[in-house]
mmCIF file of C-alpha atoms in Angstrom:
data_model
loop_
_atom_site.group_PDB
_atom_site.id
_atom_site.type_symbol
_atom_site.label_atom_id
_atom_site.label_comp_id
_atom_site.label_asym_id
_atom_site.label_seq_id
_atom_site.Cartn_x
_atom_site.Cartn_y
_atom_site.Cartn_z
ATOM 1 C CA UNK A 1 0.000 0.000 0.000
ATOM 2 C CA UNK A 2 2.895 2.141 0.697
ATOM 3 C CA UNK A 3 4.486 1.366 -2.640
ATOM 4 C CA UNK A 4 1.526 2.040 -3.890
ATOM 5 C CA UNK A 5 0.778 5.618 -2.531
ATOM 6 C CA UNK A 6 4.275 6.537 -3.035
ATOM 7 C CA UNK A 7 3.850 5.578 -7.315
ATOM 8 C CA UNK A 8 1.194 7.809 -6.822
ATOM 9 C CA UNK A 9 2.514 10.707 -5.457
ATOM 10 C CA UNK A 10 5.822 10.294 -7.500
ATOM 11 C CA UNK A 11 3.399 10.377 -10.401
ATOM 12 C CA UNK A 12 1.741 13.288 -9.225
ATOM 13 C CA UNK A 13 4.706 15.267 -8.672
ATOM 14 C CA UNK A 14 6.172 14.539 -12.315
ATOM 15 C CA UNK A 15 3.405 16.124 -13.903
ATOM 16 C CA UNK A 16 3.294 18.709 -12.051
ATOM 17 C CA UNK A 17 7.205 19.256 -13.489
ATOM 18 C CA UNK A 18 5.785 18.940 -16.481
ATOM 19 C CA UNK A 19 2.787 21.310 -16.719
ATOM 20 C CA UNK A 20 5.134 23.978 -15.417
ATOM 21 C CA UNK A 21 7.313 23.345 -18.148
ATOM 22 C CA UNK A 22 4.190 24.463 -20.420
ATOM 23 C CA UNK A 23 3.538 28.430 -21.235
ATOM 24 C CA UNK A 24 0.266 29.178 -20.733
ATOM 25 C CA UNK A 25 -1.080 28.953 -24.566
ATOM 26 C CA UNK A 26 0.273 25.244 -24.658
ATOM 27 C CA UNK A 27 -1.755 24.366 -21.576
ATOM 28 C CA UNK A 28 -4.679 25.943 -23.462
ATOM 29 C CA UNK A 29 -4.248 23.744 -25.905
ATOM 30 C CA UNK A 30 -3.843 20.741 -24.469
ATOM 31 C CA UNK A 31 -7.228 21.545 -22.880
ATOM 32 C CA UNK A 32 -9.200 21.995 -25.742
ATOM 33 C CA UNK A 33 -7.479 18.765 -26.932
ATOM 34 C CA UNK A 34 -9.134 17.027 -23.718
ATOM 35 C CA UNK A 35 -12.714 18.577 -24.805
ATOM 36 C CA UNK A 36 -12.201 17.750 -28.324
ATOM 37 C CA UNK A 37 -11.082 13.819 -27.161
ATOM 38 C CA UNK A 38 -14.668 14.014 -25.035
ATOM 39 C CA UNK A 39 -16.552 15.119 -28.206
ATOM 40 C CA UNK A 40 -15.486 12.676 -30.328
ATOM 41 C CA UNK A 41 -16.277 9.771 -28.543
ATOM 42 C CA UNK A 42 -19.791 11.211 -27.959
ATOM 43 C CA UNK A 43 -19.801 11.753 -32.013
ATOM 44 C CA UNK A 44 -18.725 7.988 -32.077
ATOM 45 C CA UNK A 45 -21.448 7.141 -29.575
ATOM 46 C CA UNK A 46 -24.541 8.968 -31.102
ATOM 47 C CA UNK A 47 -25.358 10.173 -34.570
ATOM 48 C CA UNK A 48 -27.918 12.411 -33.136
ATOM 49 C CA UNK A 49 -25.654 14.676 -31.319
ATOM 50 C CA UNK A 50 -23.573 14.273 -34.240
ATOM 51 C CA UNK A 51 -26.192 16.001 -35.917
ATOM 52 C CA UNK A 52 -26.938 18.144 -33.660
ATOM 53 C CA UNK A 53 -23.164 19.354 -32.944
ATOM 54 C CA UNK A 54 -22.883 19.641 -36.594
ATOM 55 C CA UNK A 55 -25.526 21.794 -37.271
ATOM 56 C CA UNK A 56 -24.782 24.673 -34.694
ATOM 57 C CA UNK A 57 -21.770 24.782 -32.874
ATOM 58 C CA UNK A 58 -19.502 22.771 -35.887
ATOM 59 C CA UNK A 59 -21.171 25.306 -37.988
ATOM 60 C CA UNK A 60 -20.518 28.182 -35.534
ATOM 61 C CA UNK A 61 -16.724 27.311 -36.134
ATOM 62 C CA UNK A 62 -16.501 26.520 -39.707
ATOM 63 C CA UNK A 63 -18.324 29.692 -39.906
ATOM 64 C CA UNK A 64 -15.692 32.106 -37.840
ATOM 65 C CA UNK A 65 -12.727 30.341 -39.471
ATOM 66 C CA UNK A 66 -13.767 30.428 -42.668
ATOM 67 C CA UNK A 67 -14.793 34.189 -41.930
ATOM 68 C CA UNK A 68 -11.275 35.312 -40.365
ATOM 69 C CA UNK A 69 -9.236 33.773 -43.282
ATOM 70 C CA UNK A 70 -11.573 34.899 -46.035
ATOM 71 C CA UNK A 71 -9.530 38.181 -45.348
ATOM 72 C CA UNK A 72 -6.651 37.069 -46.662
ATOM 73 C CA UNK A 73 -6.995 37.076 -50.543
ATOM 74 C CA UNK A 74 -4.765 33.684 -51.207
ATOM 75 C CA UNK A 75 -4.903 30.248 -49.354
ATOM 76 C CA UNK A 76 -3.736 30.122 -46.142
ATOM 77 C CA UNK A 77 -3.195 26.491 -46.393
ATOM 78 C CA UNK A 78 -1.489 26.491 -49.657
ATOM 79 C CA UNK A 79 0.925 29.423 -47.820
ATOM 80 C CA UNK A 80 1.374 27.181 -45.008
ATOM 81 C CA UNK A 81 2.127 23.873 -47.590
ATOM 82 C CA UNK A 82 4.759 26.039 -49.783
ATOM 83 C CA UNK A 83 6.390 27.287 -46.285
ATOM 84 C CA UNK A 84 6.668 23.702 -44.980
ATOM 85 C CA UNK A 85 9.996 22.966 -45.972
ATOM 86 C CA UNK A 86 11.409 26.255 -44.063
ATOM 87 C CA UNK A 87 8.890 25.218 -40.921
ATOM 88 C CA UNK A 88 10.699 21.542 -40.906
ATOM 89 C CA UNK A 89 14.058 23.580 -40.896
ATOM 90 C CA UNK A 90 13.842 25.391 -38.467
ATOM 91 C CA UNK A 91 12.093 23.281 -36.395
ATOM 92 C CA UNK A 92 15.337 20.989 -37.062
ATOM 93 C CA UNK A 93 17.507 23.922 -35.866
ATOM 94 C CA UNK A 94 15.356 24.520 -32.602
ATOM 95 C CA UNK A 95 15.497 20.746 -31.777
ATOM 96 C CA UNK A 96 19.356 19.936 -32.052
ATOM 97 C CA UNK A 97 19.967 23.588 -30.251
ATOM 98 C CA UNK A 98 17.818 22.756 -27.417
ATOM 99 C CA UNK A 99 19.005 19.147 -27.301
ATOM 100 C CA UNK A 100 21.783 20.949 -25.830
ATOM 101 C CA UNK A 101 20.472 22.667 -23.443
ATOM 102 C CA UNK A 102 18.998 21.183 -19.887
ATOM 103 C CA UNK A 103 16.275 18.896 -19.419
ATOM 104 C CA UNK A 104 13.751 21.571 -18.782
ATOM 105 C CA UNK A 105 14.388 22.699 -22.286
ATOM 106 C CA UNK A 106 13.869 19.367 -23.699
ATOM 107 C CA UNK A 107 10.183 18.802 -21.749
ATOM 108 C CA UNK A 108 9.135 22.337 -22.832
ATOM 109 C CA UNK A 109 9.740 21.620 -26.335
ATOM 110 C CA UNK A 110 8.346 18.089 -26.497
ATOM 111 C CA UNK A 111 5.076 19.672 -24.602
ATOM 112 C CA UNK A 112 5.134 22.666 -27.478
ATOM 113 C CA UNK A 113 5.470 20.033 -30.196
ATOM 114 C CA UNK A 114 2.765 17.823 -28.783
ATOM 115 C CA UNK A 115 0.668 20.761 -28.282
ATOM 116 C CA UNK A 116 0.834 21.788 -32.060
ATOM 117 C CA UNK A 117 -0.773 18.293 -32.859
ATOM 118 C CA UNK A 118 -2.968 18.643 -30.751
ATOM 119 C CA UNK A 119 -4.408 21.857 -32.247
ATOM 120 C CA UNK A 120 -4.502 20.198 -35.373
ATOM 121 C CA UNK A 121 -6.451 17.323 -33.715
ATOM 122 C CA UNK A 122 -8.873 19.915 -32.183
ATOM 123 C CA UNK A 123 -9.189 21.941 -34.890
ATOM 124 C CA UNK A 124 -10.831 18.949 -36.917
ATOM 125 C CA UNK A 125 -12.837 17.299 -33.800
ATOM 126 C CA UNK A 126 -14.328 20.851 -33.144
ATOM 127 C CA UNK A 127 -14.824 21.872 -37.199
ATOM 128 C CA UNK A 128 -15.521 18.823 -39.037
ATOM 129 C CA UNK A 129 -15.732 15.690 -37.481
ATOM 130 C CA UNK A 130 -19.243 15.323 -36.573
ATOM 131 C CA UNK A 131 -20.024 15.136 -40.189
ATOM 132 C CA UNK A 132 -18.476 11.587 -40.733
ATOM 133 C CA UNK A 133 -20.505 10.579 -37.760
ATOM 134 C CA UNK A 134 -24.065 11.856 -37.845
ATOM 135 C CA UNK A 135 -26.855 10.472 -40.009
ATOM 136 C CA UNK A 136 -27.127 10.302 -44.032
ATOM 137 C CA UNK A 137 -27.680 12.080 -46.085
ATOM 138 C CA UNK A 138 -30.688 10.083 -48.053
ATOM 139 C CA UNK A 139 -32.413 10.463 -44.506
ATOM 140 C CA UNK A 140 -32.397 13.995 -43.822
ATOM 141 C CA UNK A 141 -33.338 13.836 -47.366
ATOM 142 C CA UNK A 142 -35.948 11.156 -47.377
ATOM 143 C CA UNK A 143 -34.952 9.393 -50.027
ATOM 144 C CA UNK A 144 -34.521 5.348 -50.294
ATOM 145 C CA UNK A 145 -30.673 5.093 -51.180
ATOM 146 C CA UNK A 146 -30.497 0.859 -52.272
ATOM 147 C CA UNK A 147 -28.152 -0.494 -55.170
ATOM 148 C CA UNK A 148 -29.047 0.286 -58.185
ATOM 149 C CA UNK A 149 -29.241 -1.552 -61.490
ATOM 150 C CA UNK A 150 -28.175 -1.160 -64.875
ATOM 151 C CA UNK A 151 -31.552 0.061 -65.592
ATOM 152 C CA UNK A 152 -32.084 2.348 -63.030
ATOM 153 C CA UNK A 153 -28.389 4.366 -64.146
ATOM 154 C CA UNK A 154 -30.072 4.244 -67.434
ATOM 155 C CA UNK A 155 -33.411 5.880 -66.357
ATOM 156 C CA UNK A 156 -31.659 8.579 -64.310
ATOM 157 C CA UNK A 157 -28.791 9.219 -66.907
ATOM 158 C CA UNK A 158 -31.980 9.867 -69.786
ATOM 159 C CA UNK A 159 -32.994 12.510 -66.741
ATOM 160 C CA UNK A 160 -30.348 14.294 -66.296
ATOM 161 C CA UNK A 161 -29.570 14.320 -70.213
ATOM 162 C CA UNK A 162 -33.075 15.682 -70.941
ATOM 163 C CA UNK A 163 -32.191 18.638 -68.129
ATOM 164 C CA UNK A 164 -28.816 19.505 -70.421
ATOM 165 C CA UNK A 165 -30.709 19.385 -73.268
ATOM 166 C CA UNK A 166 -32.914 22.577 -71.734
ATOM 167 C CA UNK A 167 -29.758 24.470 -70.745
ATOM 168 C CA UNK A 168 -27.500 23.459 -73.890
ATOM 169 C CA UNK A 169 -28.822 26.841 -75.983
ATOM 170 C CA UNK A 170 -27.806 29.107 -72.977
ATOM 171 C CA UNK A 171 -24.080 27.396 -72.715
ATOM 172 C CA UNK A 172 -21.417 28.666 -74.947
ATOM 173 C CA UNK A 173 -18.921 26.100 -76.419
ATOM 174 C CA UNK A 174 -16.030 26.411 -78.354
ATOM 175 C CA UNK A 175 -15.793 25.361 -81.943
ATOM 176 C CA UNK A 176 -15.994 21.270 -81.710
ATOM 177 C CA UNK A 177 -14.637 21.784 -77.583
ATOM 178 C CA UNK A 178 -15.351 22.585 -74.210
ATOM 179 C CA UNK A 179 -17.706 24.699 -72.665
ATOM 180 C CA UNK A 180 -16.779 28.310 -71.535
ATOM 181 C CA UNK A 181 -17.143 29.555 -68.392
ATOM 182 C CA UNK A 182 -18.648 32.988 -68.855
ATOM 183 C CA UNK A 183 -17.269 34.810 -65.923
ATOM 184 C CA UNK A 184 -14.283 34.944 -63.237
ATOM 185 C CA UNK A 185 -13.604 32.673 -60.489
ATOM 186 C CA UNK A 186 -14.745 35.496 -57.604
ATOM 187 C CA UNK A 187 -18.334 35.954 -59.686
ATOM 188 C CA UNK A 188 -19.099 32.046 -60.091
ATOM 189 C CA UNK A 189 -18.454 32.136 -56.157
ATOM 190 C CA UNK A 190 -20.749 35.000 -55.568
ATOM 191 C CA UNK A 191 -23.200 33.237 -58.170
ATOM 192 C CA UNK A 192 -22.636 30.038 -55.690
ATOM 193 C CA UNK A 193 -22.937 31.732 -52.161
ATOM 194 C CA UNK A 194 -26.341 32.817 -53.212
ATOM 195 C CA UNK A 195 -27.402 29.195 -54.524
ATOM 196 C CA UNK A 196 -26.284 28.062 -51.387
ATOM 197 C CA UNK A 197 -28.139 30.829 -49.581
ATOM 198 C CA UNK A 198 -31.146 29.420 -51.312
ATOM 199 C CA UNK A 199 -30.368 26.136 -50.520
ATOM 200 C CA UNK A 200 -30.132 26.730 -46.858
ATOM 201 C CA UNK A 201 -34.043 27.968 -47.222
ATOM 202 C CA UNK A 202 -34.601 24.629 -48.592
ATOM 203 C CA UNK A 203 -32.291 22.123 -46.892
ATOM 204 C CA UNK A 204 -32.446 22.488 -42.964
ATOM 205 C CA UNK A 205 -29.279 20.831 -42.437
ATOM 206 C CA UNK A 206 -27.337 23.139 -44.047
ATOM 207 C CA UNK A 207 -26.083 26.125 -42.326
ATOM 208 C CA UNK A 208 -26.474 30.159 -43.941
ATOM 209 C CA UNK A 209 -23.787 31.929 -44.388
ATOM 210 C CA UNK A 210 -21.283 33.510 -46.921
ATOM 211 C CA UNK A 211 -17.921 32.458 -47.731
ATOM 212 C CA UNK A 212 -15.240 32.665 -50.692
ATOM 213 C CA UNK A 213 -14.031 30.161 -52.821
ATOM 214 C CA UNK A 214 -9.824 30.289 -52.603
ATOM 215 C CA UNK A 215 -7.889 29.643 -55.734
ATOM 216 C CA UNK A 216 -5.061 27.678 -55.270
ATOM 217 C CA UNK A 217 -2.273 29.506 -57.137
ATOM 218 C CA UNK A 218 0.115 26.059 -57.605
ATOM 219 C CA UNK A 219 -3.291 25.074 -59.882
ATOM 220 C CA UNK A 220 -0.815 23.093 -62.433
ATOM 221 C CA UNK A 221 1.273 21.057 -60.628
ATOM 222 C CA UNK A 222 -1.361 20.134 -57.774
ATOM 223 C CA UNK A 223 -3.307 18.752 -61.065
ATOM 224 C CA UNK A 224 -0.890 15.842 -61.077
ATOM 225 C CA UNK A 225 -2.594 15.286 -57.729
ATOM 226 C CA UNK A 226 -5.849 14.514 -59.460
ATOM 227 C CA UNK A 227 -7.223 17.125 -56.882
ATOM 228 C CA UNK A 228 -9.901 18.962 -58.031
ATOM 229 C CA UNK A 229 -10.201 20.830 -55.155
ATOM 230 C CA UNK A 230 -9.850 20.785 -51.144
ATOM 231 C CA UNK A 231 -10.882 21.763 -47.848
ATOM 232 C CA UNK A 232 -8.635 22.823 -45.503
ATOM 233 C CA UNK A 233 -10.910 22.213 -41.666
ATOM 234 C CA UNK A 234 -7.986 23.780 -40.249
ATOM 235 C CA UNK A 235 -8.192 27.119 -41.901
ATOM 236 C CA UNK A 236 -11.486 26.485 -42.462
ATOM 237 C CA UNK A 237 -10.856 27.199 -46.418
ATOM 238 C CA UNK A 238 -12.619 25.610 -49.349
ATOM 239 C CA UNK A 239 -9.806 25.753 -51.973
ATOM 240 C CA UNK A 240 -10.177 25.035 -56.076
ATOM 241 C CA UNK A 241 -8.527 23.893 -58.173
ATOM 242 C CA UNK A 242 -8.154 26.230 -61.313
ATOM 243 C CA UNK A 243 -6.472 24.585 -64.251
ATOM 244 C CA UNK A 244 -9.189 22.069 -64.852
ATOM 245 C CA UNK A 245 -11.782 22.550 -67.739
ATOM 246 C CA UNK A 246 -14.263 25.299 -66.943
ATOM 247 C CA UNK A 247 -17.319 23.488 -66.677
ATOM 248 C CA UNK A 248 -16.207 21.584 -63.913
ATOM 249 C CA UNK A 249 -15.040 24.543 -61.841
ATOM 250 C CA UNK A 250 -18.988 25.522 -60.339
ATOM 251 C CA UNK A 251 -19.282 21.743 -59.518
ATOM 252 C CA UNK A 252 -15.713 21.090 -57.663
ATOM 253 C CA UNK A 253 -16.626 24.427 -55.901
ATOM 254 C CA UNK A 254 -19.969 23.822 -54.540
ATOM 255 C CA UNK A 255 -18.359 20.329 -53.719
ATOM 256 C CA UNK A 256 -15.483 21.951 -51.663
ATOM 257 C CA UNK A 257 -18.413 24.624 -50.020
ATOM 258 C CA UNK A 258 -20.547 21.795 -48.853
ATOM 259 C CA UNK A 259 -17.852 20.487 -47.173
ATOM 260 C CA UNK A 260 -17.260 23.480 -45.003
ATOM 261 C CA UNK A 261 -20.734 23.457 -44.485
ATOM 262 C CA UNK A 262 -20.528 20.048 -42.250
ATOM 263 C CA UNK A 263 -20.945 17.920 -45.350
ATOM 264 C CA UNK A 264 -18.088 15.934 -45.013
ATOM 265 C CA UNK A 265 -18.490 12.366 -46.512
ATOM 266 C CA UNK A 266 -17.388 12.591 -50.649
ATOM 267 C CA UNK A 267 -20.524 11.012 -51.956
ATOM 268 C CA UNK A 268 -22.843 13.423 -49.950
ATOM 269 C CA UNK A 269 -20.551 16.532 -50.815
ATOM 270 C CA UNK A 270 -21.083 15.350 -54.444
ATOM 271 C CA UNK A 271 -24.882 14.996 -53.855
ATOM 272 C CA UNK A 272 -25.217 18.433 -52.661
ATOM 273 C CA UNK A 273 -23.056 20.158 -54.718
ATOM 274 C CA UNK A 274 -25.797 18.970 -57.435
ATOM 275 C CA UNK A 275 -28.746 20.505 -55.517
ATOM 276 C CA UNK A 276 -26.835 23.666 -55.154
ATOM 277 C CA UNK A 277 -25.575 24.124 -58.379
ATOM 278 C CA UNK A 278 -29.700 23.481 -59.048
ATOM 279 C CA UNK A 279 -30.873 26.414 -56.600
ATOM 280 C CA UNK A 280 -28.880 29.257 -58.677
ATOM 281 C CA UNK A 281 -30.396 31.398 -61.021
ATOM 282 C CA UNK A 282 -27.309 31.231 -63.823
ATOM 283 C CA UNK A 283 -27.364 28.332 -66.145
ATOM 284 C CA UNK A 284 -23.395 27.805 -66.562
ATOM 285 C CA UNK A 285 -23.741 26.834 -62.925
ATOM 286 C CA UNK A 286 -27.040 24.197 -63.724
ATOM 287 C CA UNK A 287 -24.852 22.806 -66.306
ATOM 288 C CA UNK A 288 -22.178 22.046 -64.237
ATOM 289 C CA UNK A 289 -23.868 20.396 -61.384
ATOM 290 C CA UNK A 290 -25.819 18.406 -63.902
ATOM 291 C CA UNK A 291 -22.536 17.490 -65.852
ATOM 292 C CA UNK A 292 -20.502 16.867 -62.872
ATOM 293 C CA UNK A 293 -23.168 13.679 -61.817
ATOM 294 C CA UNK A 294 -24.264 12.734 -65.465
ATOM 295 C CA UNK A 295 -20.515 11.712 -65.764
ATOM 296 C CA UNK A 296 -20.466 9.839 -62.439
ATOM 297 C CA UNK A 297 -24.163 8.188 -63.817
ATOM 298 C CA UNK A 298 -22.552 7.315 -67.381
ATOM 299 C CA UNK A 299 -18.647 5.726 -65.766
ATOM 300 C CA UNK A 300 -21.260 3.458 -63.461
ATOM 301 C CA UNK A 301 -23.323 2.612 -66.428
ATOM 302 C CA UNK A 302 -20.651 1.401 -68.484
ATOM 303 C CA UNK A 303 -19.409 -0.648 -65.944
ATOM 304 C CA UNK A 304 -22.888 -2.225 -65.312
ATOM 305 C CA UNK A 305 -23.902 -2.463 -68.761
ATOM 306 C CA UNK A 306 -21.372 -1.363 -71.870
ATOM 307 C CA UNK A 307 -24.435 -1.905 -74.399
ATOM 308 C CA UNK A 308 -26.595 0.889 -72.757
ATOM 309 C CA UNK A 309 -23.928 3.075 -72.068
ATOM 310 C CA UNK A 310 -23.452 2.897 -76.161
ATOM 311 C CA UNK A 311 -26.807 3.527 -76.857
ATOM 312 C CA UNK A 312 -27.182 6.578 -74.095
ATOM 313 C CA UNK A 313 -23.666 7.969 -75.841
ATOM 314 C CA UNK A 314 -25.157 7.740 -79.476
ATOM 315 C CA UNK A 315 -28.253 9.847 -77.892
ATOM 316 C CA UNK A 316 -25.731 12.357 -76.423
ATOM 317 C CA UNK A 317 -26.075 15.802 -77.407
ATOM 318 C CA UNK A 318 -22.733 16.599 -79.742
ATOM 319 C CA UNK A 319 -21.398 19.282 -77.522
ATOM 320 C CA UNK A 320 -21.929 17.460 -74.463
ATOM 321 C CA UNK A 321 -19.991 14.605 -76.192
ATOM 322 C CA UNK A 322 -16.848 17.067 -77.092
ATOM 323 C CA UNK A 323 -16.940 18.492 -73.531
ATOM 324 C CA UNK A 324 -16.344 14.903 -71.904
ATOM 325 C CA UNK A 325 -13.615 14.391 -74.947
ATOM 326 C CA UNK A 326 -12.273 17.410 -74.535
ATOM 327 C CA UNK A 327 -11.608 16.762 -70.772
ATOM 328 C CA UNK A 328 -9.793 13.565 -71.774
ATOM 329 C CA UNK A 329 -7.648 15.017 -73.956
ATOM 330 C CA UNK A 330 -6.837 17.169 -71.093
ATOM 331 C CA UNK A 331 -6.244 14.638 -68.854
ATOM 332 C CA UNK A 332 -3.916 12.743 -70.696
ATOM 333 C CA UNK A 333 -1.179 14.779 -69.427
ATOM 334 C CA UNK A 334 -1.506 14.377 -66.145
ATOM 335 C CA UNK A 335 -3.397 10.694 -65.657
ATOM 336 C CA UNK A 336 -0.430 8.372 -64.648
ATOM 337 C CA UNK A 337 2.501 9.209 -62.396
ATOM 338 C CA UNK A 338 3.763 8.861 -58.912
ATOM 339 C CA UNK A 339 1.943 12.066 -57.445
ATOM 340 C CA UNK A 340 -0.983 10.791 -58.095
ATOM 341 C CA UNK A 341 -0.552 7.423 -56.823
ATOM 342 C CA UNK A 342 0.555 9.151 -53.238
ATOM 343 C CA UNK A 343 -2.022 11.722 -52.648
ATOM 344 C CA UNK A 344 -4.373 8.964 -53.779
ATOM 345 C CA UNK A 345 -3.320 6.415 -51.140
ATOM 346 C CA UNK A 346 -3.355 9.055 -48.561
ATOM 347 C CA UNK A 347 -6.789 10.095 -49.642
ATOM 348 C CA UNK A 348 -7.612 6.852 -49.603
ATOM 349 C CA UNK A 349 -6.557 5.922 -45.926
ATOM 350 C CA UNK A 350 -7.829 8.837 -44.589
ATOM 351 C CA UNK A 351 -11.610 8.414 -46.071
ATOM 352 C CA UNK A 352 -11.905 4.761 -44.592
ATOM 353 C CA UNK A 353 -10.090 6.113 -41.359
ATOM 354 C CA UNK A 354 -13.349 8.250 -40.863
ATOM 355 C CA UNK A 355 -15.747 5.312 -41.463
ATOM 356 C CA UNK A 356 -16.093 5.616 -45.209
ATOM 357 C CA UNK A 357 -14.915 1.616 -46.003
ATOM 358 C CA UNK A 358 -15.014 2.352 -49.940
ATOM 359 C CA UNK A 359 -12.234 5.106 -49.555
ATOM 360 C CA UNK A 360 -11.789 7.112 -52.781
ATOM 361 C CA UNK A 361 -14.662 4.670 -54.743
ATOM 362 C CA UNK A 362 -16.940 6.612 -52.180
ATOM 363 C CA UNK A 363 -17.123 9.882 -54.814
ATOM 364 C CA UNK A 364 -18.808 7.624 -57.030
ATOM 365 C CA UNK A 365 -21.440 6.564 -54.538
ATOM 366 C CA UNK A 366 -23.030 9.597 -55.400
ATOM 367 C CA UNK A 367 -24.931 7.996 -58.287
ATOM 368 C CA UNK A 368 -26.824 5.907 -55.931
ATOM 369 C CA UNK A 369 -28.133 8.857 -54.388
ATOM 370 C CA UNK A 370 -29.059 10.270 -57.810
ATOM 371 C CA UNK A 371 -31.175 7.510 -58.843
ATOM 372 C CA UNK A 372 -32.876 7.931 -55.169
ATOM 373 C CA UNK A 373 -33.552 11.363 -56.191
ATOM 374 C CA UNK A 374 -35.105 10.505 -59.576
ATOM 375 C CA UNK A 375 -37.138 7.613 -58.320
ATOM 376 C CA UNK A 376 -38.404 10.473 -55.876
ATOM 377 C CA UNK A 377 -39.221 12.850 -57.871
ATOM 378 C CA UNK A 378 -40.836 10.213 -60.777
ATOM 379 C CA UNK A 379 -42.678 9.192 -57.632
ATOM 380 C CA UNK A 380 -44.349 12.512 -57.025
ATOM 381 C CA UNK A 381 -44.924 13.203 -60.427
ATOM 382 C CA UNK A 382 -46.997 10.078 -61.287
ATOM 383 C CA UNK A 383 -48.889 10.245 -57.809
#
């Protein structure tokens, strides 16, 4: 027993060495880490609070970061990325020159260290976490999300074909090409931050409020990522993407927006991205949202059936036809290399770390959620 109280009290007086090795901000931080740890096992343990959590205070902090660095007119992430190899320096230089110094040196900068992963730990718990773990999407939705058929990607790939064919005439193209964008990057976000205002009339589960869209300025080489686009839950920053063909620019955007609204699994960002890009009033940006998921539709047809995916491509409208070749022929430069392969493994792990077992397939789940939608609204049309 004496042993016993002695560990104790030997234990007790360590920490306290410790702790006042710590300034004041790293303490902070390591309690916020100790709320944030609390959270997420409550996330883990109920969807509803999940919801809930998402919904208000998430949004509450998505909305003030995304707020406080939508004053700076580049990334903040991407600044942070390009500085990296000067951080790791330096942070090199500060380790071997207090690795001199006394042990009280050392403990204060393994509790700094610690506490800078921690921040990034909290930053995500508080932010963005709750979206992996709350409910669907197809429920706050009410639609019937089951596997699909062959038939059923043909049905809803003839719907959203018969929706391009309305807003084809209001879409400039170039000669025998791709679309063109008729506007800057800063007005398709403002066009987008009112579809989403919209959509937050509509949709109760997403939260109102107004953000910008950042352009990544390494655009070219981050293409041989195969990333479209990113958000940063840190900085709270949707970033795009900007060397990929225009019509895909409104989609990846609303994509990226959705996720700093709480919507944080792929196939769901996908799914809402649509019904955004659906709520605004310009047509470049209908186009895109119905592009960006007649693709997904069409790749899942052909693997399910290569005879109807012929006949739906001889039905094709011609310019739709050169925009999807015209994006191929883009692609080709940057489709197979060792980038690509990297960021995609990482993506990979980290989507299945946060419960999404189909990793980077799950973007492509979205197409199950569009035939839900379909069947829905052939449903209330008929009844």
């Amino acid at each position: 027993m004496e042993k016993l109280k002695s560990f104790f009290q030997n234990t007790k007086a360590f920490f306290r060495k410790v702790i006042s090795c710590c300034s004041i901000p790293v303490r902070i931080l390591f309690v916020i880490a100790a709320v944030a740890g609390v959270l997420q096992i409550a996330f883990c343990l109920s969807p509803a609070f999940s919801d809930f959590y998402n919904r208000y205070p998430g949004a509450f902090v998505r909305g003030c970061l995304a707020k406080l660095t939508g004053w700076f007119p580049f990334s903040l992430a991407e600044t942070v990325l390009m500085m990296l190899p000067l951080i790791v320096i330096l942070a090199i230089v500060w380790i071997v020159k207090v690795s001199k110094g006394t042990l009280r040196q050392m403990v204060t900068l393994t509790m700094t260290m610690l506490a800078v992963l921690s921040f990034f730990f909290s930053s995500f718990v508080l932010g963005f976490s709750a979206g992996y773990r709350g409910s669907s999407l197809d429920k706050k939705l009410g639609l019937d999300r089951q596997k699909v058929s062959a038939e059923e990607l043909d049905v809803t790939a003839r719907a959203l074909l018969a929706e391009l064919r309305e807003i084809l005439p209001s879409v400039d193209f170039r000669y025998g090409g791709s679309s063109l964008m008729p506007y800057t990057v800063k007005e398709m976000n403002r066009k987008l931050q009112d579809a989403y205002q919209k959509a937050a009339e509509v949709y109760e589960f997403l939260p109102a409020f107004r953000s910008t869209v950042k352009q990544i300025v390494l655009s070219e080489p981050m293409t041989y990522t195969h990333i479209a686009g990113v958000y940063t839950y840190f900085t709270g920053e949707s970033n795009l993407n900007v060397n990929f063909p225009d019509y895909t620019l409104p989609y990846t955007a609303a994509h990226e927006l959705a996720h700093q609204r709480g919507i944080a699994r792929e196939d769901e960002a996908n799914f809402v991205a649509f019904l955004v890009c659906l709520e605004s009033d310009d047509p470049y940006i209908r186009y895109s949202g119905y592009m960006g998921v007649y693709e997904y539709v069409i790749s899942a047809l052909y693997r399910a059936d290569k005879d109807r995916y012929t006949a739906l491509l001889k039905e094709t409208d011609a310019t739709v036809r050169y925009e999807m070749i015209a994006y191929n022929e883009f692609f080709k430069k940057y489709e197979n290399n060792v980038a690509a392969d990297v960021s995609g493994a990482i993506n990979n792990s980290y989507l299945q770390s946060q419960g999404q077992a189909a990793g980077s397939k799950s973007y492509g789940m979205v197409v199950d959620l569009a035939v839900a939608y379909y069947k829905s609204l052939s449903s209330e049309a008929t009844s």
